[in-house]
Coordinates of C-alpha atoms in Angstrom, one line a residue:
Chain A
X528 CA 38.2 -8.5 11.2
X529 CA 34.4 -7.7 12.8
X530 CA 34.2 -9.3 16.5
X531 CA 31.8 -10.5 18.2
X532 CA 32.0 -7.2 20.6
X533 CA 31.6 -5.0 17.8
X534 CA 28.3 -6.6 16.4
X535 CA 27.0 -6.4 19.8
X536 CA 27.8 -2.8 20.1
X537 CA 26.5 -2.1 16.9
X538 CA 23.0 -3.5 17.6
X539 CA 22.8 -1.8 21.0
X540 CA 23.5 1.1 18.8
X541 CA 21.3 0.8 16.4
X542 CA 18.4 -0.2 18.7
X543 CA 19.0 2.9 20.9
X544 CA 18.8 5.8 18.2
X545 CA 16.1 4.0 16.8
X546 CA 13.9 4.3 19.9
X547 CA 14.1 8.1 19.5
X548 CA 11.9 8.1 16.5
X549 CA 8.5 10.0 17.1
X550 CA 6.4 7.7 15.1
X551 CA 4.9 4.4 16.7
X552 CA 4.7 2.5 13.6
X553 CA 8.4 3.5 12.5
X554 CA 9.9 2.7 16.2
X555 CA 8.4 -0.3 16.4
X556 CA 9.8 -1.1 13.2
X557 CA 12.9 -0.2 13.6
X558 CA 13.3 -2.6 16.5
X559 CA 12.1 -5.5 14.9
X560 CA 14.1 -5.0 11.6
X561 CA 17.0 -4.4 13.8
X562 CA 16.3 -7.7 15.9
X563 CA 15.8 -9.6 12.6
X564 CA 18.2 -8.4 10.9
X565 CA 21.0 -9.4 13.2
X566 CA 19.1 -13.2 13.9
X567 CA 19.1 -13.7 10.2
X568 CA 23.1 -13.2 10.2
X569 CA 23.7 -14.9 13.5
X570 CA 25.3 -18.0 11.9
X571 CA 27.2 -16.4 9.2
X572 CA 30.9 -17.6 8.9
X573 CA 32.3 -15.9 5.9
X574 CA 34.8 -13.4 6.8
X575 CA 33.8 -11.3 3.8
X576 CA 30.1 -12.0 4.4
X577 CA 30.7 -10.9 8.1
X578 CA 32.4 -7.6 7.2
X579 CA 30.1 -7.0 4.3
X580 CA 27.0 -7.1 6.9
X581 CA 28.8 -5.2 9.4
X582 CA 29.6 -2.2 6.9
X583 CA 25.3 -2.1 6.1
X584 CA 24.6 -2.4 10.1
X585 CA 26.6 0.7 10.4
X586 CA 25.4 2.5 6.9
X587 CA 22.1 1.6 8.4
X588 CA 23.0 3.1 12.1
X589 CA 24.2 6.3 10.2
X590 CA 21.0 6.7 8.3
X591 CA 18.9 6.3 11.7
X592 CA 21.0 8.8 13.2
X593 CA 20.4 11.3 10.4
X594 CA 16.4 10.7 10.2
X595 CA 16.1 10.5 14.1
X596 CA 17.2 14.4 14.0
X597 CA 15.1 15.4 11.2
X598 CA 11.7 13.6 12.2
X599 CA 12.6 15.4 16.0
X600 CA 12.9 18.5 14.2
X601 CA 9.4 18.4 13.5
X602 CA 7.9 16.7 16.9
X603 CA 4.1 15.2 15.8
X604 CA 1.5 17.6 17.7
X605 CA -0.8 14.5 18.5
X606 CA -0.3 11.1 19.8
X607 CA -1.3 7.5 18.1
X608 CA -4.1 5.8 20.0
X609 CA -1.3 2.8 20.3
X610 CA 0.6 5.6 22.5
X611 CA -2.1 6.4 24.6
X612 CA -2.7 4.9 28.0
X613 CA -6.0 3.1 28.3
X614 CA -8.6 3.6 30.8
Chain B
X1236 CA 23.0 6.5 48.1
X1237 CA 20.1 6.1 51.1
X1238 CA 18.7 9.7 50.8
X1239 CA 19.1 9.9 46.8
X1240 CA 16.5 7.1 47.3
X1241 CA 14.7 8.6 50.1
X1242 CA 14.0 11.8 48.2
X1243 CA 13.2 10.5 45.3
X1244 CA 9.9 7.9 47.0
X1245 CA 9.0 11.8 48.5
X1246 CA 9.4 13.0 45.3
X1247 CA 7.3 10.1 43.7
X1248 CA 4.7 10.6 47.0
X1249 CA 4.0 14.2 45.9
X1250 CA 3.5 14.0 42.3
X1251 CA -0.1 13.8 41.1
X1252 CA -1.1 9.8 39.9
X1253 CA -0.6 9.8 36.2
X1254 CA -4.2 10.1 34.5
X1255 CA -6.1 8.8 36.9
X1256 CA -7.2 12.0 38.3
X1257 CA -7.6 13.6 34.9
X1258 CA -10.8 10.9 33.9
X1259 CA -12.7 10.7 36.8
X1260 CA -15.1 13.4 35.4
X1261 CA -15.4 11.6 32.7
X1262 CA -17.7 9.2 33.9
X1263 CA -20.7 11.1 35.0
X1264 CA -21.1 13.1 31.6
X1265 CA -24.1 12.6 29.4
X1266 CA -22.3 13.2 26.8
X1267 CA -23.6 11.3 23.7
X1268 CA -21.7 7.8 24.2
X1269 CA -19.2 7.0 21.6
X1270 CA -17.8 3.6 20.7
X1271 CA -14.7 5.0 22.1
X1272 CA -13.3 4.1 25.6
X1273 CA -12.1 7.5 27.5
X1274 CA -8.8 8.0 27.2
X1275 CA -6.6 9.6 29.6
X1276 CA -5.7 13.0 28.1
X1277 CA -8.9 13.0 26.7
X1278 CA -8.6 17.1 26.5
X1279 CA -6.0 17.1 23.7
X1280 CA -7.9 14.6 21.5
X1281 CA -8.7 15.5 18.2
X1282 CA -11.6 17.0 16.7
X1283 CA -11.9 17.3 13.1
X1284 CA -15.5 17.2 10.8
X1285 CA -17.4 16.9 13.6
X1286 CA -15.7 14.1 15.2
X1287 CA -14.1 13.8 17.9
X1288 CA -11.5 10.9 18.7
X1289 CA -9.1 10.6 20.8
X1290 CA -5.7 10.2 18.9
X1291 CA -4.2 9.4 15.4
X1292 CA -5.9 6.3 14.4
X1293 CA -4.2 3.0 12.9
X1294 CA -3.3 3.5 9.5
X1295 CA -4.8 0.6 8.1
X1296 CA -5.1 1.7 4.5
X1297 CA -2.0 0.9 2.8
X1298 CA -3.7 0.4 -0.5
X1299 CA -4.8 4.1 -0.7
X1300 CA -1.0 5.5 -0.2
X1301 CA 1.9 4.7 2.3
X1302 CA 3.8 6.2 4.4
X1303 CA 7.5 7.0 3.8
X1304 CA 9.9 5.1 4.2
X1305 CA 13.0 6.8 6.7
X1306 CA 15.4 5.3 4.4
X1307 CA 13.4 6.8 1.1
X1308 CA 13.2 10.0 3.7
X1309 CA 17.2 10.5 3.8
X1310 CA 18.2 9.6 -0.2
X1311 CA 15.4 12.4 -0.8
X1312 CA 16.6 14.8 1.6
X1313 CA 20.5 14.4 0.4
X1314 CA 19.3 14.8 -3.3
X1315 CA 17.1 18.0 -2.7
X1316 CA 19.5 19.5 -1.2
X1317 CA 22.3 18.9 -3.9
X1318 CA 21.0 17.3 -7.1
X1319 CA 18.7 20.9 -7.8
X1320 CA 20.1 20.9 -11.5
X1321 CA 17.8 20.2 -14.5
X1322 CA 19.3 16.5 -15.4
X1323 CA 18.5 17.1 -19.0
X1324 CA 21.1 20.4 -19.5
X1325 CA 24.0 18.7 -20.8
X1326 CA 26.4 21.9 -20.2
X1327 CA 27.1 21.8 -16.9
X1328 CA 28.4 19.4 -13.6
X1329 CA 24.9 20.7 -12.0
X1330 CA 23.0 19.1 -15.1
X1331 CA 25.5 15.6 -14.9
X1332 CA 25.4 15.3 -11.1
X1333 CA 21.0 15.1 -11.7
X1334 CA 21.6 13.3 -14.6
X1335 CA 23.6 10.4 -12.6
X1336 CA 21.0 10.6 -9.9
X1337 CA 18.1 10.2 -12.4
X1338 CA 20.4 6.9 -14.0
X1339 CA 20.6 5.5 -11.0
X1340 CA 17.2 5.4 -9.9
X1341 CA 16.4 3.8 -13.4
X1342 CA 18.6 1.0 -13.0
X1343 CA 16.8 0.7 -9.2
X1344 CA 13.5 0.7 -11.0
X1345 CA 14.4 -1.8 -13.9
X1346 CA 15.9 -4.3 -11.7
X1347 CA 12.7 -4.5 -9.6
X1348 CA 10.7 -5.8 -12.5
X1349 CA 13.3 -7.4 -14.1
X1350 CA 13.8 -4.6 -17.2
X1351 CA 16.7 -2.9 -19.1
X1352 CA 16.6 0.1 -18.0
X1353 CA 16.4 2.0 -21.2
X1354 CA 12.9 0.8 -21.1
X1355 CA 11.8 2.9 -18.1
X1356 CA 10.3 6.5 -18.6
X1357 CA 9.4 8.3 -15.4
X1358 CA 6.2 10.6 -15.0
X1359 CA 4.2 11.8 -12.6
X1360 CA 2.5 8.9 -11.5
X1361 CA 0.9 5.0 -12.4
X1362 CA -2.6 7.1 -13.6
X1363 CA -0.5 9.4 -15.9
X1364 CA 1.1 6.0 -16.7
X1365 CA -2.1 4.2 -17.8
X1366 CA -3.2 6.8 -19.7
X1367 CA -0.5 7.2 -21.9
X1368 CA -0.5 3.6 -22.4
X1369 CA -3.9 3.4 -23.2
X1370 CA -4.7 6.6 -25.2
X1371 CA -1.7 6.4 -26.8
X1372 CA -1.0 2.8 -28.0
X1373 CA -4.4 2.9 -29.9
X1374 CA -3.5 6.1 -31.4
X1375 CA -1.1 5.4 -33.1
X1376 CA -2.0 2.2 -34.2
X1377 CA -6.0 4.4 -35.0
X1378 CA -5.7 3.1 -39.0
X1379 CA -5.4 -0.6 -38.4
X1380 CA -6.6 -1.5 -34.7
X1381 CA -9.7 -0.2 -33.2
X1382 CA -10.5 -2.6 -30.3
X1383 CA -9.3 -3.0 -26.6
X1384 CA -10.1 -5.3 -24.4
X1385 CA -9.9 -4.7 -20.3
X1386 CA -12.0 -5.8 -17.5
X1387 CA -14.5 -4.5 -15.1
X1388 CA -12.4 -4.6 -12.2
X1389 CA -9.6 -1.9 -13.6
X1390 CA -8.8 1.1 -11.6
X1391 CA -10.8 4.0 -12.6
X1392 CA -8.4 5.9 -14.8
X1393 CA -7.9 2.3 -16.9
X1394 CA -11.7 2.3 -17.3
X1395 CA -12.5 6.1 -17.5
X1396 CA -9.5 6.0 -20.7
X1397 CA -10.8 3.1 -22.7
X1398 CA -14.5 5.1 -22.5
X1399 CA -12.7 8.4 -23.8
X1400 CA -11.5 6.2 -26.6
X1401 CA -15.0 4.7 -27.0
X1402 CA -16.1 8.4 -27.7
X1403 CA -13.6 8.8 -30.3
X1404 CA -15.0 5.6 -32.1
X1405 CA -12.5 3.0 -30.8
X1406 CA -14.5 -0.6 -29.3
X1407 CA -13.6 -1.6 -25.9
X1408 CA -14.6 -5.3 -24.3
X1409 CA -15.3 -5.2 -20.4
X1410 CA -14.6 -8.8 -19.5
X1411 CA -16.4 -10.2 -17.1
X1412 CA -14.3 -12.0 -13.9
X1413 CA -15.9 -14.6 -12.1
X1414 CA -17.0 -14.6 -7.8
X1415 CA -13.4 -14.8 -7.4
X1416 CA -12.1 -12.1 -8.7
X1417 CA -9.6 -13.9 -11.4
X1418 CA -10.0 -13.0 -15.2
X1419 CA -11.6 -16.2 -17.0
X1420 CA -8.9 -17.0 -19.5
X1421 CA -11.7 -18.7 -22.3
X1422 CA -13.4 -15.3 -22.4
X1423 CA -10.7 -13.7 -23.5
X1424 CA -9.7 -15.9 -25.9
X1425 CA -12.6 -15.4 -27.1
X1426 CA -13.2 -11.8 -27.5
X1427 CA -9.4 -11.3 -29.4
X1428 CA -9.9 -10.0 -32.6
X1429 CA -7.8 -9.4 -35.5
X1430 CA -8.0 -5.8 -34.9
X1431 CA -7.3 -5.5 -31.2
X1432 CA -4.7 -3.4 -29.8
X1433 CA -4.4 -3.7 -26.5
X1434 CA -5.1 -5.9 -23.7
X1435 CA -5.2 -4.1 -20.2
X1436 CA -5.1 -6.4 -17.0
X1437 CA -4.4 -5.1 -13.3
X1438 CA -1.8 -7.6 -11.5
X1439 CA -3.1 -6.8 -8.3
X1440 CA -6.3 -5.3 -7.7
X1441 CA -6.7 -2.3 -5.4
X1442 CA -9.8 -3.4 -3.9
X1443 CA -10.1 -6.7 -3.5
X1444 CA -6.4 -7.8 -3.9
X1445 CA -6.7 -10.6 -5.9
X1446 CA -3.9 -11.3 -8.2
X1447 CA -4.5 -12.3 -11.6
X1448 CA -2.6 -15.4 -13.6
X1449 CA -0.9 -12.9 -15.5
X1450 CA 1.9 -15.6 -16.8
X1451 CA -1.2 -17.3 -19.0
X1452 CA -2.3 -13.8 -19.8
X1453 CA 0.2 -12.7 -21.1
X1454 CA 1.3 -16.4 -23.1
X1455 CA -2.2 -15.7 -24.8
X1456 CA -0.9 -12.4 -25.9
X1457 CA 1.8 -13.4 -27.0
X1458 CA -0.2 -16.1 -29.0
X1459 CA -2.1 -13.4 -30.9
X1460 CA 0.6 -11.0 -31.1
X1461 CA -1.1 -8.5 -28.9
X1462 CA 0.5 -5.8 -26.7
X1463 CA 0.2 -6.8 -23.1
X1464 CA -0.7 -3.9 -20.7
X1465 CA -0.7 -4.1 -17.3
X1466 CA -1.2 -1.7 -14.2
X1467 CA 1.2 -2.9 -11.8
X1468 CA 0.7 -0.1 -9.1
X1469 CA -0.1 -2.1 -6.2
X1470 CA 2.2 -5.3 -7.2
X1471 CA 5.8 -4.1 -7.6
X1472 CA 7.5 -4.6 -4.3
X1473 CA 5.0 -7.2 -2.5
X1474 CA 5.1 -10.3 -5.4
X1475 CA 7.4 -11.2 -7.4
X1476 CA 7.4 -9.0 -11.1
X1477 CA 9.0 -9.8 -13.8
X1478 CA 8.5 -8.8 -17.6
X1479 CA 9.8 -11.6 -19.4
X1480 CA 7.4 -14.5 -17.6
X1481 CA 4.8 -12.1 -17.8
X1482 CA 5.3 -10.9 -21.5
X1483 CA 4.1 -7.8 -20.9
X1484 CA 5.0 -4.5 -23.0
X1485 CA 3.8 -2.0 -21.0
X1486 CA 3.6 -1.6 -17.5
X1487 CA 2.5 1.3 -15.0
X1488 CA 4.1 1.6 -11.5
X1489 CA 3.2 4.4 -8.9
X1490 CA 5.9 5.4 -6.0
X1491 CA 3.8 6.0 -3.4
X1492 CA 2.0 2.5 -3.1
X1493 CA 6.2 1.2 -2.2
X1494 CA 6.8 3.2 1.0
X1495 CA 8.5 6.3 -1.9
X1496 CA 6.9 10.2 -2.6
X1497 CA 3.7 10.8 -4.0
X1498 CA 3.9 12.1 -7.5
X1499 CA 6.4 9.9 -9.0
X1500 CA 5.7 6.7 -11.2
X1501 CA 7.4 4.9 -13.8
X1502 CA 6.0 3.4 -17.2
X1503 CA 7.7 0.2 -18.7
X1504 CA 8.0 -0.1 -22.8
X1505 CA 9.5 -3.1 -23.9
X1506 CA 12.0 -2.2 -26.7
X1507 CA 11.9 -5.9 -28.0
X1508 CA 9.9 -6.4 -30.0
X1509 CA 9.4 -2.9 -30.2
X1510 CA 5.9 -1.1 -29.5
X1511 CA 5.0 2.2 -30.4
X1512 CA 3.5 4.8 -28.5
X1513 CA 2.0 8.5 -28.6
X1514 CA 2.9 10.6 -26.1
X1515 CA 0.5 12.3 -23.9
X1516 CA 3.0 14.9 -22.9
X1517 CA 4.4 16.8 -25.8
X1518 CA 7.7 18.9 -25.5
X1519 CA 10.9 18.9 -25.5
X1520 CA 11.4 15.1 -26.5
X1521 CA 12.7 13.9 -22.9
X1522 CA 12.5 10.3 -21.6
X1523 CA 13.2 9.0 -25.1
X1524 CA 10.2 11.3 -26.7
X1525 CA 7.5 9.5 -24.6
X1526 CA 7.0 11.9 -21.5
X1527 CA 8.8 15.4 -21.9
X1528 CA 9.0 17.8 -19.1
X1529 CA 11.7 18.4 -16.4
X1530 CA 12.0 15.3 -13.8
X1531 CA 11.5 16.0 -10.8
X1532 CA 15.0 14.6 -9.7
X1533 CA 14.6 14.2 -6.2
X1534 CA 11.2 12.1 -6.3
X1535 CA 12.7 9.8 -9.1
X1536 CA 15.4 9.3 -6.4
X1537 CA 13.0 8.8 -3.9
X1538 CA 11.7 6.3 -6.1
X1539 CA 14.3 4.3 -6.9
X1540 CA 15.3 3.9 -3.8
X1541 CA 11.8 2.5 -2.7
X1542 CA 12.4 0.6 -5.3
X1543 CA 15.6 -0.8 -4.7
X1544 CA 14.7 -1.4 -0.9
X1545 CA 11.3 -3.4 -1.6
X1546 CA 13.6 -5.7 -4.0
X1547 CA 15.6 -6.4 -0.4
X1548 CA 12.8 -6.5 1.6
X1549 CA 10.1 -8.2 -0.3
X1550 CA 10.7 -11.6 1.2
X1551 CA 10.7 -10.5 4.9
X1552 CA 7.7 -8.1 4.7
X1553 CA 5.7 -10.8 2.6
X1554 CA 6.6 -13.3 5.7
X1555 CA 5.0 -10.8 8.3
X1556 CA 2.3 -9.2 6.2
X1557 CA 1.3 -13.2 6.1
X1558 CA 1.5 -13.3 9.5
X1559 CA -0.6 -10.5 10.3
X1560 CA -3.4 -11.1 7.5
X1561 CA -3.7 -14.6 9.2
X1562 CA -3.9 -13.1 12.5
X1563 CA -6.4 -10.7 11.2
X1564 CA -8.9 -13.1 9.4
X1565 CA -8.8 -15.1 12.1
X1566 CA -9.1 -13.1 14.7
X1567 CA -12.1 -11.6 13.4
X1568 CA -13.6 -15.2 12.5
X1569 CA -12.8 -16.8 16.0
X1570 CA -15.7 -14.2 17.6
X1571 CA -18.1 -13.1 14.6
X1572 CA -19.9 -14.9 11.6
X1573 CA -21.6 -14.0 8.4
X1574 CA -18.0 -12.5 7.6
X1575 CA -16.9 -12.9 3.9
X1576 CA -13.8 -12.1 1.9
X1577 CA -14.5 -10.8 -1.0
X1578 CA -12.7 -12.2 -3.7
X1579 CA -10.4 -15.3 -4.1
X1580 CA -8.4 -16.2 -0.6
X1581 CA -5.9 -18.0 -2.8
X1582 CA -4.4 -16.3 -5.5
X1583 CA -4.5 -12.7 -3.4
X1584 CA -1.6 -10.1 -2.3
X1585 CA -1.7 -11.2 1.5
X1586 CA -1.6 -7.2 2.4
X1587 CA -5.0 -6.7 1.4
X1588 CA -7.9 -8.0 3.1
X1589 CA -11.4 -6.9 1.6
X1590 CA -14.1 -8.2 4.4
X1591 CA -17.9 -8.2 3.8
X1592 CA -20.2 -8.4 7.4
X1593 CA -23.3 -9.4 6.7
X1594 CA -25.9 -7.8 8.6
X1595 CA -24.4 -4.7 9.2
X1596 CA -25.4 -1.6 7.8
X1597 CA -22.1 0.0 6.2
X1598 CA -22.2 3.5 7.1
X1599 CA -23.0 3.0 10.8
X1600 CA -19.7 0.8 10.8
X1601 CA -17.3 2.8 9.4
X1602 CA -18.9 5.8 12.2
X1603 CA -18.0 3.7 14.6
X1604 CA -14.3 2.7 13.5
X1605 CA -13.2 6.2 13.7
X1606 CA -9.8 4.9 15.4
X1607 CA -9.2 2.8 12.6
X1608 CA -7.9 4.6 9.3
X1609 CA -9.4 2.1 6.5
X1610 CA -11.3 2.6 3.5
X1611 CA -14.6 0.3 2.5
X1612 CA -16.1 -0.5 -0.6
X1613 CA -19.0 1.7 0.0
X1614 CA -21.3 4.7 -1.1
X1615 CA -20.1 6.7 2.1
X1616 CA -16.2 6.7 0.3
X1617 CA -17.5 7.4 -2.8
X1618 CA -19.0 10.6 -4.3
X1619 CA -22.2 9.1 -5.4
X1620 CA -24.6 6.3 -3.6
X1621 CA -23.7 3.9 -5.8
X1622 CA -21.4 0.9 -4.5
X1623 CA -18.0 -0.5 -5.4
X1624 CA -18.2 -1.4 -8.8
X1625 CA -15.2 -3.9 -8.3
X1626 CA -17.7 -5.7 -5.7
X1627 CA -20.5 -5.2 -8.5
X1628 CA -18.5 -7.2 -10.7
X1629 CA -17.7 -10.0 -8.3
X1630 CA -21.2 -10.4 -8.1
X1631 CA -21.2 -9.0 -4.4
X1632 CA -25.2 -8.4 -3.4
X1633 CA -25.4 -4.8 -2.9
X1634 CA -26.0 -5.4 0.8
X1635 CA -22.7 -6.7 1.6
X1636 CA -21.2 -4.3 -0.9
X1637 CA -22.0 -1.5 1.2
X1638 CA -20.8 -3.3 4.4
X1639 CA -17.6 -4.1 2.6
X1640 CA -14.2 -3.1 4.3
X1641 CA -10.9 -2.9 3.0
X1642 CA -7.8 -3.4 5.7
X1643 CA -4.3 -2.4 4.1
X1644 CA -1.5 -4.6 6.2
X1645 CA 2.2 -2.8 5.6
X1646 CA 5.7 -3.5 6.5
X1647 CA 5.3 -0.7 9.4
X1648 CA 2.0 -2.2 11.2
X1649 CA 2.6 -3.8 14.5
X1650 CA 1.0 -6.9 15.8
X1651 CA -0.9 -4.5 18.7
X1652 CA -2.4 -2.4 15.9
X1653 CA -3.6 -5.5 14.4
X1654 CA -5.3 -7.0 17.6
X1655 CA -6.8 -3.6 18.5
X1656 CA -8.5 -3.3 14.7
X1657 CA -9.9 -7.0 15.3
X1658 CA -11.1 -5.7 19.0
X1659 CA -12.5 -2.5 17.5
X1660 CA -14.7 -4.2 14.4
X1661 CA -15.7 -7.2 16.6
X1662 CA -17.2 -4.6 19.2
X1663 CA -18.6 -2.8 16.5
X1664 CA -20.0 -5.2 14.7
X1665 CA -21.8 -6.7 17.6
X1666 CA -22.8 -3.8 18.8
X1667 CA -24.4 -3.4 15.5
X1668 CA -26.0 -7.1 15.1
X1669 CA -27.6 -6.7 18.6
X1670 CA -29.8 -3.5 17.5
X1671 CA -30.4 -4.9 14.2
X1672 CA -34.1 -6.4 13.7
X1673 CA -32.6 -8.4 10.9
X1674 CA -30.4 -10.6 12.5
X1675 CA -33.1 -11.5 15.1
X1676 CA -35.0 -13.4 12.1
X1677 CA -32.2 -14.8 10.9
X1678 CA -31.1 -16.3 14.4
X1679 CA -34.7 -17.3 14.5
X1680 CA -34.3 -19.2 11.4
X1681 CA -36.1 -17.3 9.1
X1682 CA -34.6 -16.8 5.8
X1683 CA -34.2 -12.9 5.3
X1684 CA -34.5 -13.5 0.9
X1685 CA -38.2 -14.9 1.1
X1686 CA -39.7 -12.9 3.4
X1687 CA -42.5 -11.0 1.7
X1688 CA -42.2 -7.3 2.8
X1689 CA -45.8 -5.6 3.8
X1690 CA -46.9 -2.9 1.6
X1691 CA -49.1 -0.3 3.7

């Protein structure tokens, strides 16, 4: 049985290995697929539905992990303009 | 506690003031001004064919190729690693392990449009693809059907196939599409004959992104017993595909137009009723005869798992690719006029957004959006001076064919990137319009078609 505790955990997870990633466009995403993806199954009440969610979230959080090392592996040698301060 | 804070406001006191310092210079060199604001850090930007800008740009040009998905990334990185044998020896594990890789990503694949997938053969990409389809459909059916019929706004390899058969004697109609873009369904009614073999229509068009009423295509098809081709490179993934409403018997899909690796595509041959084919790619008789070779097992797998992912995200990323197409167009409209879309607003892939300013000379634009990475309709992208020939065929005057540019919206651009592109073309734009003799006659009123042009 998923708790509420758990899911919470697991998004905090999620959202902090994906702010490691070195590309803009793939950080940002990750945050927002993260914050969606947890909204869209706020109001599930299915146990099975729950559990079955829970299992992807943390597939999910494995693969982050996994890419997050590679993609540092290889750190980009410029910056996107989004990165860069303006003046 | 008190002195951890106290020395760390010294330490903050003695530290130099991030970037300010570093432009100062900046603003008393003569340097020839570019559109660009100075950035801080301007010493590491980036200079590359004589340009010089200050960091990656957007990437606003997800029609050209897209960047991998980190999820595509990992199933690619697992099966290089460990899925190295050849998935058609049938001796050994090394051979069945690649084997079950390879099945797997075909059922990903067929699901996507809807398919068995016995009906999918993988090859190198949706041009290979077309070309099988198209050379080889009509040879093999050479003795009783010598006529094709495509339209003007195919992709080049589409249109540069039908005139390799044209050399070898086959006849190939170029329908016409009307200002919009669509195909006009009486015209091709009307050019079927009893020896056609082949009707080829894009789903989605590459340039302008218009998507065509492929259901009553393909019902006329049907009608006449025709095969149905279609290139379906830039429509798996983003609208809904399926091959049964669409009666289509072939299909060509690419991998790297889904967020998967470059080099990997997939062709669809509907098994019933059955349609032959020629292969392109003679050999060993893989992928049911029709493509032999090796597969490359870890970009099918790459593939399918693009594949399988667009399936889950297709209704999400078409929500905020919506979203950001709105905020785009109108964004742009709110500060400038004279812009156009090219090609119909309704019936479009919402990713693609193919604007035409008028007034503004192409080439100086695209100079000055250096920091935005998209592609135009122009001479400037294109080997020779001639313009888009997609843009031609809308009906596009050549003038705002050359002004024509292309933004590709993704399911990785942000919201900022979005607002900075509309900031960068507005300023450009303007910038443009104010030195442009032109657009003081036609704020003056004068009409720029009738003015009669001094000869000295």
């Amino acid at each position: 049985m998923v708790d509420k505790g758990q899911v919470i955990r697991l998004c905090r997870s999620l959202l902090r290995a994906g702010r490691q990633l070195p590309d803009y466009n793939i950080r940002e995403y990750a945050k927002r697929r993260t914050f969606d993806g947890f909204r869209m199954n706020k109001n599930l009440t299915d146990h099975s539905k729950v559990e079955k969610a829970y299992a992807e979230g943390k597939k999910q959080l494995e693969v982050v992990e996994r890419v997050v090392k590679v993609y540092l592996a290889y750190p980009p040698k410029t910056k996107n303009i989004m990165e860069l301060k303006l003046h | 506690m008190a002195s951890k804070a106290i020395f760390s406001t010294i330490r903050r006191s003695l530290t130099k003031p991030r970037g300010g310092a570093v432009s100062r210079g900046h603003h008393l060199s003569t340097s020839a001004a570019t559109a660009s604001e100075s950035y801080a850090g301007d010493e590491h930007a980036i200079v590359m064919k004589g340009v010089r800008i200050s960091g990656r740009p957007l990437y606003l040009d997800m029609q050209s190729t897209t960047p991998l998905d980190p999820r595509v990334f990992d199933a690619m990185n697992a099966s290089s690693i460990y899925d190295y044998g050849n998935p058609h020896s049938r001796t050994h594990l090394y051979g069945w392990e690649a084997e079950n890789a390879v099945e797997v990503a075909r059922i990903q694949v067929a699901k996507l449009i809807g398919a068995s997938p016995k009906e999918i053969v993988f090859l190198s990409g949706a041009t290979e693809a077309n070309n099988t389809v198209v050379k080889g459909v009509m040879h093999f059916y050479k003795d009783k059907k010598r006529h094709v019929i495509t339209t003007q706004t195919e992709h080049k390899c589409v249109l540069d196939s039908c005139r390799h058969l044209q050399q070898e004697g086959f006849e190939v109609t170029y329908l016409p599409v009307k200002t919009d873009g669509l195909v006009d369904l009486e015209m091709l009614r009307d050019s079927i004959r009893p020896d056609t073999g082949l009707v080829s229509v894009m789903a989605v068009n590459n340039e302008i992104g218009v998507v065509q009423p492929m259901e009553e295509i393909g019902r006329i098809c049907k009608e006449h017993k025709i095969p149905f081709h279609t290139d379906a490179a830039q429509a798996i993934g983003k609208i809904p595909v399926d091959v049964e409403k669409w009666n289509v018997s072939f299909m060509s899909m690419s991998g790297h137009k889904i967020y998967g690796p470059k080099g990997v595509g997939a062709m669809y041959v509907r098994r019933r009723p059955r349609v032959r084919l020629e292969p392109l790619m003679n050999g060993g008789g893989q992928e049911r005869g029709l493509r032999s070779g090796t597969l490359a097992t870890q970009q099918v797998v790459g593939f399918g798992v693009a594949c399988e992912l667009a399936m889950k995200e297709m209704e999400y990323d078409e929500k905020w690719i919506k979203r950001l197409q709105e905020r785009l167009l109108n964004g742009v409209r709110e500060k400038l006029d004279g812009v156009v879309v090219n090609g119909s607003l309704e019936s479009r892939y919402a990713g693609n957004l193919n604007l035409s300013f008028a007034y503004v000379e192409g080439e100086s634009l695209l100079m000055g959006l250096k920091e935005v990475a998209v592609s135009s309709g122009s001479a400037c992208t294109s080997a020779s001076l001639e313009p888009s020939y997609v843009l031609r065929a809308l009906g596009v005057d050549e003038d705002m064919a050359h002004t024509s540019i292309r933004f590709g919206i993704g399911r990785f651009t942000t919201e900022e990137e979005i607002d900075k592109a509309v900031e960068l073309t507005v300023k450009q734009v303007d910038k443009l319009r104010e030195m442009s003799p032109l657009y003081e006659m036609v704020k003056d009123g004068i009409d720029i078609k009738n003015i009669q042009w001094s000869q000295h």
